Amino acid sequence: MRIFVTGASGWIGSSVVPELIGSGHRVIGLARSDASAAALEAAGIEVRRGTLDDLDILHAAAAEADGVIHLAFKHDIAFSGDFAAAAEADRLAVETFGAALSGSGKPFVLASGVIGLVTGRVATEADMPEPHPYPAMRVRQETAQTTLDFAAHGIRSSVVRLAPTVHGAGDPGFIAALVGIARATGVSGYVGDGANVWPAVHRHDAARLFRLALENAPARAILHATAEDVPVRTIAEVIGRHVGVPIASIAPEKAAEHFGFLGAFIDVDARASSTQTQELLGWKPSHPGLIADLEAGPYFATAAV
């Protein structure tokens, strides 16, 4: 199949692309910059220049493709103060894909997340989130629901809910940020007793799930890209040992000051199961777990001080 991928040069996309090519698919990647275009060309895929704001380009690329995987999100503005604009741009892009694919029977796969589904128990694929109190987050929730509703318009749509920690060598996300915070503050911290857990998945395992969703997921499928639940204190202990700083509990009222943007997530307990996903698609995580990845060392060789 000829697959249009947004975010193809990003952290997850750069693993999804070879996964697709290795299974015989032809990939067209959206590139918003010269650097992204060069990375995609080096990977041997066709480049479509544009951004998430170029709705005509998105519509044409989706209409010409045999399926779409939507991984891109405006993280640069989302985490620099305008999450609402990033969420709105994503909503418009998804609606554009829906219009382009309507009635085609083609697959559309959206990247979402497992954080915030439920509290006090393990989240499953059957769980739907309560409306978020923050309007921009509600837009994100509604965009995921819109994707599922595409099934009524002849689109084989599915949502892959990613673990908050998609790890591996070169990871630019939450774990790399925690390493940087530990170095900057001289403390590897957690909140409370640190018993709350973050789901985690290796990026190559996540990439394989996106490919399986594209190929085989039924319409309206909700899939969990989670391999394990890891206590935040355990993460902090490994980071502290490698960085050579004390491990300590940070008071909840000081979390934002100590952890910066991660202060909103550090004490979240987001236990999640992927049992239904594994049974539905035969997906089985096989790459190293988060702690093994941390112990291997690359996070501490490359994380910014």
PDB file of C-alpha atoms in Angstrom:
ATOM      1  CA  MET A   1       0.000   0.000   0.000  1.00  0.00           C
ATOM      2  CA  ARG A   2       0.965   3.620  -0.536  1.00  0.00           C
ATOM      3  CA  ILE A   3       0.856   5.203   2.943  1.00  0.00           C
ATOM      4  CA  PHE A   4       0.880   8.908   3.786  1.00  0.00           C
ATOM      5  CA  VAL A   5       2.564   9.520   7.152  1.00  0.00           C
ATOM      6  CA  THR A   6       2.603  12.816   9.029  1.00  0.00           C
ATOM      7  CA  GLY A   7       5.379  13.191  11.579  1.00  0.00           C
ATOM      8  CA  ALA A   8       7.414  10.724   9.516  1.00  0.00           C
ATOM      9  CA  SER A   9      10.754  12.245  10.553  1.00  0.00           C
ATOM     10  CA  GLY A  10       9.835  12.492  14.248  1.00  0.00           C
ATOM     11  CA  TRP A  11      10.732  10.257  17.163  1.00  0.00           C
ATOM     12  CA  ILE A  12       8.024   7.657  16.539  1.00  0.00           C
ATOM     13  CA  GLY A  13       7.628   8.303  12.823  1.00  0.00           C
ATOM     14  CA  SER A  14      11.285   7.587  12.111  1.00  0.00           C
ATOM     15  CA  SER A  15      10.657   4.088  13.447  1.00  0.00           C
ATOM     16  CA  VAL A  16       7.254   3.666  11.784  1.00  0.00           C
ATOM     17  CA  VAL A  17       8.721   4.437   8.338  1.00  0.00           C
ATOM     18  CA  PRO A  18      11.214   1.525   8.202  1.00  0.00           C
ATOM     19  CA  GLU A  19       8.579  -0.744   9.768  1.00  0.00           C
ATOM     20  CA  LEU A  20       6.240   0.052   6.887  1.00  0.00           C
ATOM     21  CA  ILE A  21       8.926  -0.209   4.214  1.00  0.00           C
ATOM     22  CA  GLY A  22      10.103  -3.523   5.656  1.00  0.00           C
ATOM     23  CA  SER A  23       6.575  -4.872   5.198  1.00  0.00           C
ATOM     24  CA  GLY A  24       6.438  -3.843   1.558  1.00  0.00           C
ATOM     25  CA  HIS A  25       4.583  -0.561   1.823  1.00  0.00           C
ATOM     26  CA  ARG A  26       5.484   2.604  -0.045  1.00  0.00           C
ATOM     27  CA  VAL A  27       5.683   5.659   2.223  1.00  0.00           C
ATOM     28  CA  ILE A  28       5.017   9.333   1.517  1.00  0.00           C
ATOM     29  CA  GLY A  29       6.108  11.578   4.371  1.00  0.00           C
ATOM     30  CA  LEU A  30       5.012  15.114   5.222  1.00  0.00           C
ATOM     31  CA  ALA A  31       8.014  17.416   5.694  1.00  0.00           C
ATOM     32  CA  ARG A  32       7.693  20.961   7.006  1.00  0.00           C
ATOM     33  CA  SER A  33      11.415  21.857   6.782  1.00  0.00           C
ATOM     34  CA  ASP A  34      14.489  21.244   4.667  1.00  0.00           C
ATOM     35  CA  ALA A  35      15.965  19.154   7.476  1.00  0.00           C
ATOM     36  CA  SER A  36      12.865  16.944   7.673  1.00  0.00           C
ATOM     37  CA  ALA A  37      12.789  16.567   3.900  1.00  0.00           C
ATOM     38  CA  ALA A  38      16.456  15.548   3.853  1.00  0.00           C
ATOM     39  CA  ALA A  39      15.874  12.980   6.611  1.00  0.00           C
ATOM     40  CA  LEU A  40      12.951  11.459   4.728  1.00  0.00           C
ATOM     41  CA  GLU A  41      14.827  11.365   1.445  1.00  0.00           C
ATOM     42  CA  ALA A  42      17.730   9.649   3.204  1.00  0.00           C
ATOM     43  CA  ALA A  43      15.250   7.049   4.459  1.00  0.00           C
ATOM     44  CA  GLY A  44      14.274   6.380   0.873  1.00  0.00           C
ATOM     45  CA  ILE A  45      10.722   7.697   0.936  1.00  0.00           C
ATOM     46  CA  GLU A  46       8.762  10.194  -1.134  1.00  0.00           C
ATOM     47  CA  VAL A  47       8.503  13.674   0.356  1.00  0.00           C
ATOM     48  CA  ARG A  48       5.430  15.892   0.387  1.00  0.00           C
ATOM     49  CA  ARG A  49       6.359  19.396   1.547  1.00  0.00           C
ATOM     50  CA  GLY A  50       3.900  21.146   3.838  1.00  0.00           C
ATOM     51  CA  THR A  51       2.676  21.617   7.403  1.00  0.00           C
ATOM     52  CA  LEU A  52      -0.419  20.703   9.356  1.00  0.00           C
ATOM     53  CA  ASP A  53      -1.824  24.093   8.392  1.00  0.00           C
ATOM     54  CA  ASP A  54      -1.659  23.283   4.665  1.00  0.00           C
ATOM     55  CA  LEU A  55      -5.054  21.595   4.526  1.00  0.00           C
ATOM     56  CA  ASP A  56      -5.195  21.418   0.741  1.00  0.00           C
ATOM     57  CA  ILE A  57      -1.886  19.551   0.702  1.00  0.00           C
ATOM     58  CA  LEU A  58      -3.069  17.163   3.415  1.00  0.00           C
ATOM     59  CA  HIS A  59      -6.332  16.488   1.568  1.00  0.00           C
ATOM     60  CA  ALA A  60      -4.599  15.754  -1.726  1.00  0.00           C
ATOM     61  CA  ALA A  61      -1.951  13.516  -0.160  1.00  0.00           C
ATOM     62  CA  ALA A  62      -4.553  11.513   1.763  1.00  0.00           C
ATOM     63  CA  ALA A  63      -6.842  11.149  -1.260  1.00  0.00           C
ATOM     64  CA  GLU A  64      -3.958   9.823  -3.356  1.00  0.00           C
ATOM     65  CA  ALA A  65      -2.798   7.352  -0.683  1.00  0.00           C
ATOM     66  CA  ASP A  66      -4.087   3.903   0.259  1.00  0.00           C
ATOM     67  CA  GLY A  67      -4.010   4.825   3.938  1.00  0.00           C
ATOM     68  CA  VAL A  68      -2.897   7.486   6.404  1.00  0.00           C
ATOM     69  CA  ILE A  69      -1.008   7.381   9.703  1.00  0.00           C
ATOM     70  CA  HIS A  70      -1.230  10.691  11.553  1.00  0.00           C
ATOM     71  CA  LEU A  71       1.606  11.147  14.045  1.00  0.00           C
ATOM     72  CA  ALA A  72       2.391  14.856  13.723  1.00  0.00           C
ATOM     73  CA  PHE A  73       1.450  17.402  16.375  1.00  0.00           C
ATOM     74  CA  LYS A  74       2.670  20.946  16.907  1.00  0.00           C
ATOM     75  CA  HIS A  75       4.729  20.107  19.997  1.00  0.00           C
ATOM     76  CA  ASP A  76       6.864  23.212  19.542  1.00  0.00           C
ATOM     77  CA  ILE A  77       3.972  25.565  20.254  1.00  0.00           C
ATOM     78  CA  ALA A  78       2.086  23.144  22.498  1.00  0.00           C
ATOM     79  CA  PHE A  79       4.837  23.131  25.116  1.00  0.00           C
ATOM     80  CA  SER A  80       5.786  26.778  24.753  1.00  0.00           C
ATOM     81  CA  GLY A  81       2.445  28.199  25.827  1.00  0.00           C
ATOM     82  CA  ASP A  82      -0.126  27.672  23.072  1.00  0.00           C
ATOM     83  CA  PHE A  83      -1.431  24.139  23.474  1.00  0.00           C
ATOM     84  CA  ALA A  84      -4.869  25.352  22.364  1.00  0.00           C
ATOM     85  CA  ALA A  85      -3.557  26.397  18.933  1.00  0.00           C
ATOM     86  CA  ALA A  86      -1.756  23.069  18.522  1.00  0.00           C
ATOM     87  CA  ALA A  87      -4.900  21.132  19.423  1.00  0.00           C
ATOM     88  CA  GLU A  88      -7.004  23.189  17.019  1.00  0.00           C
ATOM     89  CA  ALA A  89      -4.545  22.661  14.156  1.00  0.00           C
ATOM     90  CA  ASP A  90      -4.648  18.928  14.842  1.00  0.00           C
ATOM     91  CA  ARG A  91      -8.462  18.918  14.841  1.00  0.00           C
ATOM     92  CA  LEU A  92      -8.593  20.634  11.455  1.00  0.00           C
ATOM     93  CA  ALA A  93      -6.000  18.247  10.002  1.00  0.00           C
ATOM     94  CA  VAL A  94      -7.936  15.192  11.168  1.00  0.00           C
ATOM     95  CA  GLU A  95     -11.198  16.555   9.776  1.00  0.00           C
ATOM     96  CA  THR A  96      -9.393  17.128   6.474  1.00  0.00           C
ATOM     97  CA  PHE A  97      -8.196  13.533   6.401  1.00  0.00           C
ATOM     98  CA  GLY A  98     -11.733  12.376   7.117  1.00  0.00           C
ATOM     99  CA  ALA A  99     -13.090  14.363   4.180  1.00  0.00           C
ATOM    100  CA  ALA A 100     -10.397  13.013   1.861  1.00  0.00           C
ATOM    101  CA  LEU A 101     -10.922   9.373   2.851  1.00  0.00           C
ATOM    102  CA  SER A 102     -14.713   9.368   3.213  1.00  0.00           C
ATOM    103  CA  GLY A 103     -16.350   6.379   1.559  1.00  0.00           C
ATOM    104  CA  SER A 104     -13.042   4.831   0.507  1.00  0.00           C
ATOM    105  CA  GLY A 105     -12.762   1.989   3.025  1.00  0.00           C
ATOM    106  CA  LYS A 106      -9.128   3.013   3.493  1.00  0.00           C
ATOM    107  CA  PRO A 107      -7.398   2.925   6.899  1.00  0.00           C
ATOM    108  CA  PHE A 108      -6.718   6.005   8.986  1.00  0.00           C
ATOM    109  CA  VAL A 109      -4.659   5.629  12.183  1.00  0.00           C
ATOM    110  CA  LEU A 110      -4.416   8.417  14.764  1.00  0.00           C
ATOM    111  CA  ALA A 111      -1.839   8.704  17.546  1.00  0.00           C
ATOM    112  CA  SER A 112      -3.374   9.526  20.937  1.00  0.00           C
ATOM    113  CA  GLY A 113      -2.451   8.826  24.578  1.00  0.00           C
ATOM    114  CA  VAL A 114      -3.431   6.770  27.629  1.00  0.00           C
ATOM    115  CA  ILE A 115      -2.912   9.458  30.295  1.00  0.00           C
ATOM    116  CA  GLY A 116      -6.096  10.654  31.948  1.00  0.00           C
ATOM    117  CA  LEU A 117      -8.392   7.794  30.999  1.00  0.00           C
ATOM    118  CA  VAL A 118      -9.274   6.591  34.497  1.00  0.00           C
ATOM    119  CA  THR A 119      -8.073   6.971  38.072  1.00  0.00           C
ATOM    120  CA  GLY A 120      -7.595   4.319  40.721  1.00  0.00           C
ATOM    121  CA  ARG A 121      -7.491   1.311  38.409  1.00  0.00           C
ATOM    122  CA  VAL A 122      -5.898  -0.065  35.258  1.00  0.00           C
ATOM    123  CA  ALA A 123      -7.186   1.549  32.074  1.00  0.00           C
ATOM    124  CA  THR A 124      -8.250  -0.727  29.221  1.00  0.00           C
ATOM    125  CA  GLU A 125      -9.034  -0.144  25.584  1.00  0.00           C
ATOM    126  CA  ALA A 126     -12.752  -0.067  26.471  1.00  0.00           C
ATOM    127  CA  ASP A 127     -12.336   2.995  28.694  1.00  0.00           C
ATOM    128  CA  MET A 128     -13.356   6.385  27.357  1.00  0.00           C
ATOM    129  CA  PRO A 129     -12.128   9.557  29.060  1.00  0.00           C
ATOM    130  CA  GLU A 130     -14.323  11.918  31.009  1.00  0.00           C
ATOM    131  CA  PRO A 131     -14.430  15.416  29.462  1.00  0.00           C
ATOM    132  CA  HIS A 132     -11.211  17.163  30.465  1.00  0.00           C
ATOM    133  CA  PRO A 133     -11.556  20.404  32.477  1.00  0.00           C
ATOM    134  CA  TYR A 134      -9.009  22.134  30.225  1.00  0.00           C
ATOM    135  CA  PRO A 135     -10.680  23.178  26.927  1.00  0.00           C
ATOM    136  CA  ALA A 136      -7.677  22.400  24.722  1.00  0.00           C
ATOM    137  CA  MET A 137      -7.438  18.898  26.160  1.00  0.00           C
ATOM    138  CA  ARG A 138     -11.145  18.438  25.449  1.00  0.00           C
ATOM    139  CA  VAL A 139     -10.389  19.298  21.825  1.00  0.00           C
ATOM    140  CA  ARG A 140      -7.800  16.505  21.775  1.00  0.00           C
ATOM    141  CA  GLN A 141     -10.350  14.090  23.244  1.00  0.00           C
ATOM    142  CA  GLU A 142     -12.950  15.152  20.694  1.00  0.00           C
ATOM    143  CA  THR A 143     -10.459  14.695  17.849  1.00  0.00           C
ATOM    144  CA  ALA A 144      -9.885  11.093  18.906  1.00  0.00           C
ATOM    145  CA  GLN A 145     -13.650  10.527  19.031  1.00  0.00           C
ATOM    146  CA  THR A 146     -14.038  12.122  15.613  1.00  0.00           C
ATOM    147  CA  THR A 147     -11.507   9.637  14.283  1.00  0.00           C
ATOM    148  CA  LEU A 148     -13.501   6.713  15.645  1.00  0.00           C
ATOM    149  CA  ASP A 149     -16.685   8.181  14.183  1.00  0.00           C
ATOM    150  CA  PHE A 150     -15.102   8.162  10.718  1.00  0.00           C
ATOM    151  CA  ALA A 151     -16.122   4.488  10.630  1.00  0.00           C
ATOM    152  CA  ALA A 152     -19.685   5.610   9.907  1.00  0.00           C
ATOM    153  CA  HIS A 153     -18.377   7.334   6.768  1.00  0.00           C
ATOM    154  CA  GLY A 154     -16.639   4.344   5.218  1.00  0.00           C
ATOM    155  CA  ILE A 155     -13.199   4.785   6.753  1.00  0.00           C
ATOM    156  CA  ARG A 156     -11.406   1.987   8.606  1.00  0.00           C
ATOM    157  CA  SER A 157     -10.315   4.320  11.374  1.00  0.00           C
ATOM    158  CA  SER A 158      -8.465   3.414  14.565  1.00  0.00           C
ATOM    159  CA  VAL A 159      -6.801   5.193  17.476  1.00  0.00           C
ATOM    160  CA  VAL A 160      -3.475   4.104  18.965  1.00  0.00           C
ATOM    161  CA  ARG A 161      -3.168   5.355  22.544  1.00  0.00           C
ATOM    162  CA  LEU A 162       0.519   5.724  23.279  1.00  0.00           C
ATOM    163  CA  ALA A 163       2.239   5.348  26.619  1.00  0.00           C
ATOM    164  CA  PRO A 164       3.555   8.680  27.945  1.00  0.00           C
ATOM    165  CA  THR A 165       7.048   7.201  27.770  1.00  0.00           C
ATOM    166  CA  VAL A 166       7.993   5.919  24.309  1.00  0.00           C
ATOM    167  CA  HIS A 167      11.622   5.094  24.935  1.00  0.00           C
ATOM    168  CA  GLY A 168      14.801   4.046  23.177  1.00  0.00           C
ATOM    169  CA  ALA A 169      18.213   5.438  22.275  1.00  0.00           C
ATOM    170  CA  GLY A 170      17.798   9.061  21.224  1.00  0.00           C
ATOM    171  CA  ASP A 171      14.506   9.570  23.083  1.00  0.00           C
ATOM    172  CA  PRO A 172      13.837  13.338  23.358  1.00  0.00           C
ATOM    173  CA  GLY A 173      10.829  12.949  25.667  1.00  0.00           C
ATOM    174  CA  PHE A 174       9.883  12.760  29.343  1.00  0.00           C
ATOM    175  CA  ILE A 175      12.736  10.487  30.474  1.00  0.00           C
ATOM    176  CA  ALA A 176      15.428  12.588  28.806  1.00  0.00           C
ATOM    177  CA  ALA A 177      13.823  15.639  30.440  1.00  0.00           C
ATOM    178  CA  LEU A 178      13.994  13.970  33.868  1.00  0.00           C
ATOM    179  CA  VAL A 179      17.692  13.256  33.350  1.00  0.00           C
ATOM    180  CA  GLY A 180      18.255  16.908  32.486  1.00  0.00           C
ATOM    181  CA  ILE A 181      16.283  18.061  35.531  1.00  0.00           C
ATOM    182  CA  ALA A 182      18.302  15.784  37.821  1.00  0.00           C
ATOM    183  CA  ARG A 183      21.539  17.240  36.476  1.00  0.00           C
ATOM    184  CA  ALA A 184      20.303  20.826  36.700  1.00  0.00           C
ATOM    185  CA  THR A 185      18.850  20.584  40.217  1.00  0.00           C
ATOM    186  CA  GLY A 186      21.224  18.056  41.779  1.00  0.00           C
ATOM    187  CA  VAL A 187      18.271  15.865  42.783  1.00  0.00           C
ATOM    188  CA  SER A 188      16.527  12.978  41.053  1.00  0.00           C
ATOM    189  CA  GLY A 189      12.997  13.478  42.281  1.00  0.00           C
ATOM    190  CA  TYR A 190       9.545  11.986  42.475  1.00  0.00           C
ATOM    191  CA  VAL A 191       6.377  13.192  44.225  1.00  0.00           C
ATOM    192  CA  GLY A 192       4.984  11.606  47.390  1.00  0.00           C
ATOM    193  CA  ASP A 193       6.155   8.034  47.748  1.00  0.00           C
ATOM    194  CA  GLY A 194       6.739   7.719  43.993  1.00  0.00           C
ATOM    195  CA  ALA A 195       4.552   4.619  43.789  1.00  0.00           C
ATOM    196  CA  ASN A 196       2.506   6.064  40.921  1.00  0.00           C
ATOM    197  CA  VAL A 197       3.333   4.442  37.589  1.00  0.00           C
ATOM    198  CA  TRP A 198       3.887   5.552  34.039  1.00  0.00           C
ATOM    199  CA  PRO A 199       3.159   3.122  31.216  1.00  0.00           C
ATOM    200  CA  ALA A 200       6.085   2.678  28.861  1.00  0.00           C
ATOM    201  CA  VAL A 201       6.738   1.142  25.459  1.00  0.00           C
ATOM    202  CA  HIS A 202       9.809   0.874  23.268  1.00  0.00           C
ATOM    203  CA  ARG A 203       9.446   2.981  20.132  1.00  0.00           C
ATOM    204  CA  HIS A 204      10.094  -0.005  17.825  1.00  0.00           C
ATOM    205  CA  ASP A 205       7.259  -1.913  19.505  1.00  0.00           C
ATOM    206  CA  ALA A 206       5.011   1.132  19.109  1.00  0.00           C
ATOM    207  CA  ALA A 207       5.981   1.379  15.431  1.00  0.00           C
ATOM    208  CA  ARG A 208       5.018  -2.227  14.852  1.00  0.00           C
ATOM    209  CA  LEU A 209       1.617  -1.591  16.412  1.00  0.00           C
ATOM    210  CA  PHE A 210       0.976   1.330  14.058  1.00  0.00           C
ATOM    211  CA  ARG A 211       1.780  -0.914  11.109  1.00  0.00           C
ATOM    212  CA  LEU A 212      -0.522  -3.678  12.399  1.00  0.00           C
ATOM    213  CA  ALA A 213      -3.301  -1.150  12.987  1.00  0.00           C
ATOM    214  CA  LEU A 214      -2.939   0.129   9.430  1.00  0.00           C
ATOM    215  CA  GLU A 215      -3.043  -3.373   7.983  1.00  0.00           C
ATOM    216  CA  ASN A 216      -5.536  -5.179  10.179  1.00  0.00           C
ATOM    217  CA  ALA A 217      -7.353  -3.113  12.805  1.00  0.00           C
ATOM    218  CA  PRO A 218     -11.129  -3.113  12.399  1.00  0.00           C
ATOM    219  CA  ALA A 219     -12.982   0.174  12.129  1.00  0.00           C
ATOM    220  CA  ARG A 220     -13.405   2.014  15.456  1.00  0.00           C
ATOM    221  CA  ALA A 221     -10.592   0.021  17.085  1.00  0.00           C
ATOM    222  CA  ILE A 222      -8.933   1.535  20.151  1.00  0.00           C
ATOM    223  CA  LEU A 223      -5.444   0.157  20.693  1.00  0.00           C
ATOM    224  CA  HIS A 224      -3.001   0.570  23.578  1.00  0.00           C
ATOM    225  CA  ALA A 225       0.703   0.937  22.809  1.00  0.00           C
ATOM    226  CA  THR A 226       1.787   0.058  26.350  1.00  0.00           C
ATOM    227  CA  ALA A 227       4.206  -2.697  27.302  1.00  0.00           C
ATOM    228  CA  GLU A 228       4.662  -2.220  31.062  1.00  0.00           C
ATOM    229  CA  ASP A 229       3.860  -0.011  34.038  1.00  0.00           C
ATOM    230  CA  VAL A 230       6.924   1.452  35.777  1.00  0.00           C
ATOM    231  CA  PRO A 231       6.862   3.187  39.206  1.00  0.00           C
ATOM    232  CA  VAL A 232       8.147   6.744  38.965  1.00  0.00           C
ATOM    233  CA  ARG A 233      10.323   6.219  42.038  1.00  0.00           C
ATOM    234  CA  THR A 234      12.091   3.342  40.262  1.00  0.00           C
ATOM    235  CA  ILE A 235      12.800   5.655  37.319  1.00  0.00           C
ATOM    236  CA  ALA A 236      14.126   8.316  39.684  1.00  0.00           C
ATOM    237  CA  GLU A 237      16.375   5.804  41.470  1.00  0.00           C
ATOM    238  CA  VAL A 238      18.030   4.649  38.237  1.00  0.00           C
ATOM    239  CA  ILE A 239      18.506   8.234  37.053  1.00  0.00           C
ATOM    240  CA  GLY A 240      19.938   9.301  40.402  1.00  0.00           C
ATOM    241  CA  ARG A 241      22.427   6.454  40.437  1.00  0.00           C
ATOM    242  CA  HIS A 242      23.652   7.132  36.891  1.00  0.00           C
ATOM    243  CA  VAL A 243      23.784  10.916  37.267  1.00  0.00           C
ATOM    244  CA  GLY A 244      25.333  10.649  40.731  1.00  0.00           C
ATOM    245  CA  VAL A 245      22.796  12.761  42.632  1.00  0.00           C
ATOM    246  CA  PRO A 246      20.520  12.033  45.620  1.00  0.00           C
ATOM    247  CA  ILE A 247      17.043  10.591  45.122  1.00  0.00           C
ATOM    248  CA  ALA A 248      14.385  12.527  46.990  1.00  0.00           C
ATOM    249  CA  SER A 249      10.650  13.095  47.305  1.00  0.00           C
ATOM    250  CA  ILE A 250       9.512  16.518  46.098  1.00  0.00           C
ATOM    251  CA  ALA A 251       6.535  18.092  47.878  1.00  0.00           C
ATOM    252  CA  PRO A 252       3.456  18.309  45.605  1.00  0.00           C
ATOM    253  CA  GLU A 253       3.304  22.088  45.982  1.00  0.00           C
ATOM    254  CA  LYS A 254       6.903  22.339  44.705  1.00  0.00           C
ATOM    255  CA  ALA A 255       6.477  19.953  41.759  1.00  0.00           C
ATOM    256  CA  ALA A 256       5.943  22.679  39.156  1.00  0.00           C
ATOM    257  CA  GLU A 257       8.999  24.594  40.372  1.00  0.00           C
ATOM    258  CA  HIS A 258      11.236  21.523  40.429  1.00  0.00           C
ATOM    259  CA  PHE A 259      10.021  19.660  37.328  1.00  0.00           C
ATOM    260  CA  GLY A 260       8.883  22.529  35.091  1.00  0.00           C
ATOM    261  CA  PHE A 261       6.360  21.372  32.485  1.00  0.00           C
ATOM    262  CA  LEU A 262       6.662  17.819  33.822  1.00  0.00           C
ATOM    263  CA  GLY A 263       5.195  19.012  37.109  1.00  0.00           C
ATOM    264  CA  ALA A 264       1.737  18.412  35.640  1.00  0.00           C
ATOM    265  CA  PHE A 265       2.541  14.759  34.902  1.00  0.00           C
ATOM    266  CA  ILE A 266       5.105  13.563  37.427  1.00  0.00           C
ATOM    267  CA  ASP A 267       2.565  12.382  40.016  1.00  0.00           C
ATOM    268  CA  VAL A 268       0.032  10.954  37.545  1.00  0.00           C
ATOM    269  CA  ASP A 269      -0.829   7.308  38.084  1.00  0.00           C
ATOM    270  CA  ALA A 270      -1.683   6.041  34.609  1.00  0.00           C
ATOM    271  CA  ARG A 271      -1.774   2.259  34.806  1.00  0.00           C
ATOM    272  CA  ALA A 272      -2.859   0.821  31.473  1.00  0.00           C
ATOM    273  CA  SER A 273      -3.317  -2.607  29.939  1.00  0.00           C
ATOM    274  CA  SER A 274      -2.741  -3.628  26.328  1.00  0.00           C
ATOM    275  CA  THR A 275      -4.184  -7.133  26.698  1.00  0.00           C
ATOM    276  CA  GLN A 276      -7.061  -6.526  24.296  1.00  0.00           C
ATOM    277  CA  THR A 277      -4.720  -4.981  21.725  1.00  0.00           C
ATOM    278  CA  GLN A 278      -2.351  -7.930  21.905  1.00  0.00           C
ATOM    279  CA  GLU A 279      -5.211 -10.401  21.496  1.00  0.00           C
ATOM    280  CA  LEU A 280      -6.811  -8.486  18.620  1.00  0.00           C
ATOM    281  CA  LEU A 281      -3.715  -7.923  16.479  1.00  0.00           C
ATOM    282  CA  GLY A 282      -1.198 -10.464  17.754  1.00  0.00           C
ATOM    283  CA  TRP A 283       1.049  -7.617  18.893  1.00  0.00           C
ATOM    284  CA  LYS A 284       3.643  -8.635  21.452  1.00  0.00           C
ATOM    285  CA  PRO A 285       6.197  -6.118  22.790  1.00  0.00           C
ATOM    286  CA  SER A 286       9.647  -7.652  22.345  1.00  0.00           C
ATOM    287  CA  HIS A 287      12.166  -4.846  22.742  1.00  0.00           C
ATOM    288  CA  PRO A 288      13.920  -3.874  26.010  1.00  0.00           C
ATOM    289  CA  GLY A 289      11.861  -2.338  28.803  1.00  0.00           C
ATOM    290  CA  LEU A 290      12.323   1.185  30.125  1.00  0.00           C
ATOM    291  CA  ILE A 291      14.616   0.295  33.032  1.00  0.00           C
ATOM    292  CA  ALA A 292      16.803  -1.848  30.766  1.00  0.00           C
ATOM    293  CA  ASP A 293      17.038   1.076  28.343  1.00  0.00           C
ATOM    294  CA  LEU A 294      18.033   3.405  31.179  1.00  0.00           C
ATOM    295  CA  GLU A 295      20.631   0.981  32.517  1.00  0.00           C
ATOM    296  CA  ALA A 296      22.146   0.623  29.034  1.00  0.00           C
ATOM    297  CA  GLY A 297      23.449   4.201  29.270  1.00  0.00           C
ATOM    298  CA  PRO A 298      22.500   6.205  26.155  1.00  0.00           C
ATOM    299  CA  TYR A 299      20.145   8.474  28.101  1.00  0.00           C
ATOM    300  CA  PHE A 300      23.037   9.654  30.207  1.00  0.00           C
ATOM    301  CA  ALA A 301      25.423  10.084  27.302  1.00  0.00           C
ATOM    302  CA  THR A 302      23.091  12.247  25.232  1.00  0.00           C
ATOM    303  CA  ALA A 303      20.705  14.031  27.629  1.00  0.00           C
ATOM    304  CA  ALA A 304      21.295  17.763  27.876  1.00  0.00           C
ATOM    305  CA  VAL A 305      22.839  19.100  31.083  1.00  0.00           C
TER     306      VAL A 305
END
